[in-house]
Short mmCIF file of C-alpha atoms and ligand atoms in Angstrom, two decimals:
data_model
loop_
_atom_site.label_atom_id
_atom_site.label_comp_id
_atom_site.label_asym_id
_atom_site.label_seq_id
_atom_site.Cartn_x
_atom_site.Cartn_y
_atom_site.Cartn_z
CA MET A 1 144.09 -113.47 5.83
CA GLN A 2 140.82 -114.68 5.15
CA GLN A 3 140.29 -117.06 2.75
CA ILE A 4 136.54 -116.84 1.49
CA LYS A 5 136.39 -120.32 -0.83
CA GLU A 6 138.34 -120.17 -3.77
CA THR A 7 139.50 -116.08 -3.05
CA THR A 8 142.47 -114.98 -0.10
CA LEU A 9 142.27 -111.84 0.75
CA GLU A 10 145.33 -110.15 2.67
CA LEU A 11 145.68 -106.50 4.03
CA ILE A 12 148.59 -104.82 3.85
CA GLN A 13 150.36 -102.04 4.53
CA GLY A 14 152.62 -100.25 2.21
CA ASP A 15 153.49 -99.16 -1.77
CA ILE A 16 151.75 -100.46 -4.21
CA THR A 17 153.83 -99.68 -7.14
CA GLU A 18 155.50 -102.69 -5.52
CA ALA A 19 153.30 -105.57 -5.38
CA GLU A 20 154.30 -107.96 -7.18
CA VAL A 21 150.97 -109.25 -8.77
CA ASP A 22 149.35 -109.64 -12.10
CA ALA A 23 147.49 -106.79 -12.10
CA ILE A 24 147.33 -103.53 -9.10
CA VAL A 25 144.85 -101.25 -9.27
CA ASN A 26 145.12 -97.19 -9.66
CA ALA A 27 142.79 -94.71 -8.28
CA ALA A 28 142.70 -93.01 -11.95
CA ASN A 29 140.19 -90.35 -12.99
CA SER A 30 137.34 -90.31 -16.13
CA GLU A 31 140.15 -88.44 -18.16
CA LEU A 32 142.96 -90.98 -17.54
CA ILE A 33 145.39 -88.17 -17.31
CA GLY A 34 147.90 -88.24 -14.42
CA GLY A 35 147.06 -86.54 -11.03
CA GLY A 36 148.69 -87.12 -7.84
CA GLY A 37 148.12 -89.87 -5.42
CA VAL A 38 148.79 -93.40 -5.60
CA ASP A 39 147.68 -92.46 -10.30
CA GLY A 40 151.18 -90.48 -9.83
CA ALA A 41 152.90 -92.12 -7.98
CA ILE A 42 152.22 -95.74 -10.70
CA ARG A 43 152.84 -93.61 -13.38
CA ARG A 44 156.09 -92.44 -12.02
CA ALA A 45 156.94 -95.99 -11.45
CA GLY A 46 155.62 -97.41 -14.79
CA GLY A 47 156.46 -95.41 -17.11
CA THR A 48 155.37 -94.22 -20.64
CA GLU A 49 153.40 -96.88 -21.38
CA ILE A 50 150.86 -96.47 -19.00
CA ALA A 51 150.31 -92.74 -20.56
CA ARG A 52 150.79 -93.99 -23.60
CA ALA A 53 147.68 -96.25 -23.75
CA CYS A 54 145.17 -94.48 -21.19
CA ALA A 55 146.11 -91.90 -23.96
CA GLU A 56 144.87 -94.81 -26.15
CA ILE A 57 141.34 -95.31 -24.61
CA ARG A 58 141.01 -91.75 -24.42
CA ARG A 59 141.32 -91.34 -27.72
CA ARG A 60 138.56 -94.05 -28.53
CA GLU A 61 136.48 -94.38 -25.86
CA GLY A 62 136.91 -90.91 -24.32
CA GLY A 63 138.02 -91.88 -20.81
CA CYS A 64 136.88 -93.83 -18.53
CA PRO A 65 132.84 -93.62 -15.93
CA THR A 66 133.38 -93.19 -12.16
CA GLY A 67 132.44 -97.18 -10.85
CA GLN A 68 133.85 -98.73 -14.28
CA ALA A 69 137.27 -99.88 -14.87
CA VAL A 70 139.76 -100.06 -17.38
CA ILE A 71 142.99 -101.97 -17.91
CA THR A 72 146.79 -101.07 -19.36
CA PRO A 73 149.47 -102.69 -19.09
CA GLY A 74 152.22 -101.98 -16.33
CA GLY A 75 154.75 -100.51 -17.76
CA ASN A 76 158.04 -100.72 -15.40
CA LEU A 77 156.39 -101.91 -12.72
CA PRO A 78 156.79 -105.42 -10.98
CA ALA A 79 152.67 -105.81 -11.86
CA ARG A 80 152.13 -106.28 -15.40
CA TYR A 81 149.07 -104.68 -15.54
CA VAL A 82 147.14 -101.68 -13.93
CA ILE A 83 143.34 -102.30 -13.59
CA HIS A 84 142.86 -98.11 -14.00
CA THR A 85 138.64 -97.33 -12.22
CA VAL A 86 137.27 -94.52 -11.36
CA GLY A 87 136.00 -93.55 -7.36
CA PRO A 88 133.01 -91.43 -6.81
CA VAL A 89 134.26 -87.41 -5.57
CA TRP A 90 132.67 -87.82 -1.72
CA GLU A 91 129.54 -85.43 -2.04
CA GLY A 92 128.28 -86.21 1.32
CA GLY A 93 127.01 -89.97 1.04
CA ASN A 94 123.69 -89.53 -0.93
CA SER A 95 125.06 -89.05 -3.95
CA GLY A 96 125.26 -92.36 -4.94
CA GLU A 97 128.73 -92.93 -4.04
CA PRO A 98 129.48 -96.30 -1.92
CA GLU A 99 127.02 -97.87 -4.83
CA LEU A 100 129.69 -96.58 -7.07
CA LEU A 101 132.59 -97.51 -4.85
CA ALA A 102 131.72 -101.26 -5.05
CA SER A 103 130.91 -101.36 -8.53
CA CYS A 104 134.86 -99.72 -8.82
CA TYR A 105 135.70 -103.54 -6.92
CA GLN A 106 133.24 -105.12 -8.97
CA GLU A 107 134.13 -104.20 -12.57
CA SER A 108 138.32 -104.31 -11.46
CA LEU A 109 137.85 -107.69 -9.83
CA ARG A 110 135.33 -108.93 -13.35
CA LEU A 111 138.66 -107.11 -15.82
CA ALA A 112 141.16 -109.35 -13.14
CA VAL A 113 138.72 -112.66 -13.64
CA GLU A 114 138.35 -111.82 -17.07
CA ASN A 115 141.97 -111.83 -18.10
CA GLY A 116 143.19 -115.04 -15.32
CA PHE A 117 144.70 -112.88 -12.81
CA GLN A 118 145.06 -115.16 -10.22
CA SER A 119 146.31 -112.13 -7.71
CA VAL A 120 145.48 -108.66 -7.48
CA ALA A 121 146.51 -106.12 -5.62
CA PHE A 122 143.71 -102.86 -4.47
CA PRO A 123 145.15 -99.27 -3.01
CA SER A 124 141.70 -97.21 -0.48
CA ILE A 125 139.80 -95.86 -3.87
CA SER A 126 138.73 -92.23 -3.61
CA THR A 127 139.53 -91.68 0.47
CA GLY A 128 142.35 -89.64 -0.85
CA ILE A 129 141.44 -86.41 -3.06
CA TYR A 130 138.54 -87.68 -3.90
CA GLY A 131 137.62 -86.98 0.35
CA TYR A 132 135.74 -90.57 1.13
CA PRO A 133 135.65 -91.13 4.36
CA THR A 134 138.36 -94.05 4.85
CA GLU A 135 136.36 -95.60 7.50
CA LYS A 136 132.85 -95.86 5.55
CA ALA A 137 135.29 -96.53 2.05
CA ALA A 138 137.08 -99.77 4.11
CA VAL A 139 133.62 -101.58 4.64
CA VAL A 140 132.30 -100.91 1.25
CA ALA A 141 135.62 -101.77 -0.13
CA LEU A 142 135.47 -105.14 1.74
CA THR A 143 131.97 -105.92 1.69
CA ALA A 144 132.00 -106.02 -2.35
CA VAL A 145 134.54 -108.46 -2.11
CA LYS A 146 133.36 -110.19 0.26
CA GLU A 147 130.17 -110.55 -2.02
CA PHE A 148 132.48 -111.98 -5.12
CA ALA A 149 134.52 -114.11 -2.41
CA LEU A 150 131.36 -116.20 -2.01
CA GLN A 151 128.28 -115.33 -4.76
CA GLY A 152 130.61 -114.46 -8.25
CA ASN A 153 134.48 -115.95 -8.40
CA THR A 154 134.80 -119.64 -9.18
CA VAL A 155 138.82 -119.33 -9.04
CA PRO A 156 141.73 -119.16 -7.39
CA ILE A 157 142.23 -115.60 -6.28
CA THR A 158 144.42 -113.67 -4.40
CA ILE A 159 143.60 -109.61 -3.62
CA GLU A 160 145.69 -107.79 -1.84
CA PHE A 161 145.11 -104.79 -0.10
CA VAL A 162 147.79 -102.39 0.05
CA LEU A 163 147.22 -99.25 2.41
CA PHE A 164 150.03 -96.59 1.87
CA ASP A 165 149.03 -95.62 5.69
CA GLU A 166 148.63 -96.92 9.24
CA ALA A 167 145.63 -94.44 9.47
CA THR A 168 143.97 -95.75 6.92
CA HIS A 169 145.06 -99.46 7.50
CA THR A 170 143.65 -99.60 10.92
CA CYS A 171 140.31 -98.45 9.45
CA TYR A 172 140.26 -101.90 6.91
CA LEU A 173 141.09 -103.65 9.84
CA ASP A 174 138.74 -102.46 11.56
CA ALA A 175 136.59 -102.75 8.50
CA LEU A 176 137.36 -106.38 8.51
CA LEU A 177 136.35 -107.31 11.28
CA ASN A 178 132.91 -105.64 10.91
CA VAL A 179 132.55 -107.53 7.72
CA PHE A 180 133.57 -110.64 8.12
CA GLY A 181 133.34 -110.94 11.58
CA LYS A 182 137.01 -112.00 12.95
N1 LIG B 201 150.52 -97.06 -2.86
C1 LIG B 201 149.30 -96.94 -1.93
N2 LIG B 201 148.09 -96.65 -1.39
C2 LIG B 201 148.75 -94.79 -2.16
C3 LIG B 201 150.34 -95.02 -2.87
C4 LIG B 201 151.47 -95.48 -3.19
N3 LIG B 201 151.91 -95.65 -3.86
N4 LIG B 201 150.08 -93.07 -3.00
C5 LIG B 201 149.22 -92.88 -2.89
N5 LIG B 201 148.28 -93.70 -1.40
P1 LIG B 201 144.16 -91.13 -3.72
P2 LIG B 201 141.84 -90.68 -4.90
C6 LIG B 201 147.10 -93.91 -1.32
O1 LIG B 201 144.57 -89.25 -3.29
O2 LIG B 201 140.86 -89.97 -3.05
C7 LIG B 201 144.07 -88.34 -8.30
O3 LIG B 201 145.16 -87.12 -8.85
C8 LIG B 201 146.84 -92.68 -0.29
O4 LIG B 201 147.06 -92.28 1.14
O5 LIG B 201 145.63 -91.71 -5.04
O6 LIG B 201 140.54 -91.74 -5.19
C9 LIG B 201 143.75 -89.19 -9.21
O7 LIG B 201 143.83 -88.93 -11.08
C10 LIG B 201 145.38 -93.21 -0.53
O8 LIG B 201 145.01 -94.05 0.83
O9 LIG B 201 142.82 -91.50 -5.27
C11 LIG B 201 142.14 -88.46 -9.14
O10 LIG B 201 141.59 -86.87 -9.57
C12 LIG B 201 144.93 -93.75 -1.73
O11 LIG B 201 145.84 -94.08 -2.05
C13 LIG B 201 142.96 -88.79 -7.69
O12 LIG B 201 143.23 -88.46 -7.33
C14 LIG B 201 143.85 -93.10 -2.41
O13 LIG B 201 143.76 -91.76 -2.42
C15 LIG B 201 141.67 -89.77 -7.51
O14 LIG B 201 141.50 -89.79 -6.08
#
């Protein structure tokens, strides 16, 4: 666990659909149409309320661009809300992927603060179906959190990374050393 000013950061291995936080973050697609991976797991566990709310956002706003985030209720999840963010598809790293991935974390945290949330859980966005190398994505994710904690945030908030498999968890632990130096 890391305490950075008002921000508490935790890395755990587990299933994000079980996280007891104000909001979990979903690695969604721009159409906000249910997919596989963590998106599928969240929609299965949360039930139809999530799909209904996503369809409404699709009608109203046409979806969610890469690097942006939108919010829906959590349905049957322990988390009250789901923040859906759209990570970049990895195309080799020279197509703005790091900036877009950082934006996913920044925009999700902005929504969390705007809504007064005290706890938010992230998966490893873009590192599954979208193919972003996990070692690189972990550094981008934790750097975005570090900047939020040091420069932007003034309210107490706990940020959990809930990492599904051991290899991803290990990558994030390594990145923590790299980004925070301990
Ligand atoms: N809890 C936490 N992490 C999980 C869980 C879970 N229950 N299930 C999978 N992961 P991915 P992406 C991890 O593919 O790469 C969908 O179809 C997984 O092991 O879910 O951003 C969307 O609709 C990996 O480490 O997301 C989009 O079309 C991480 O979550 C597309 O996939 C992200 O993998 C988004 O692809």
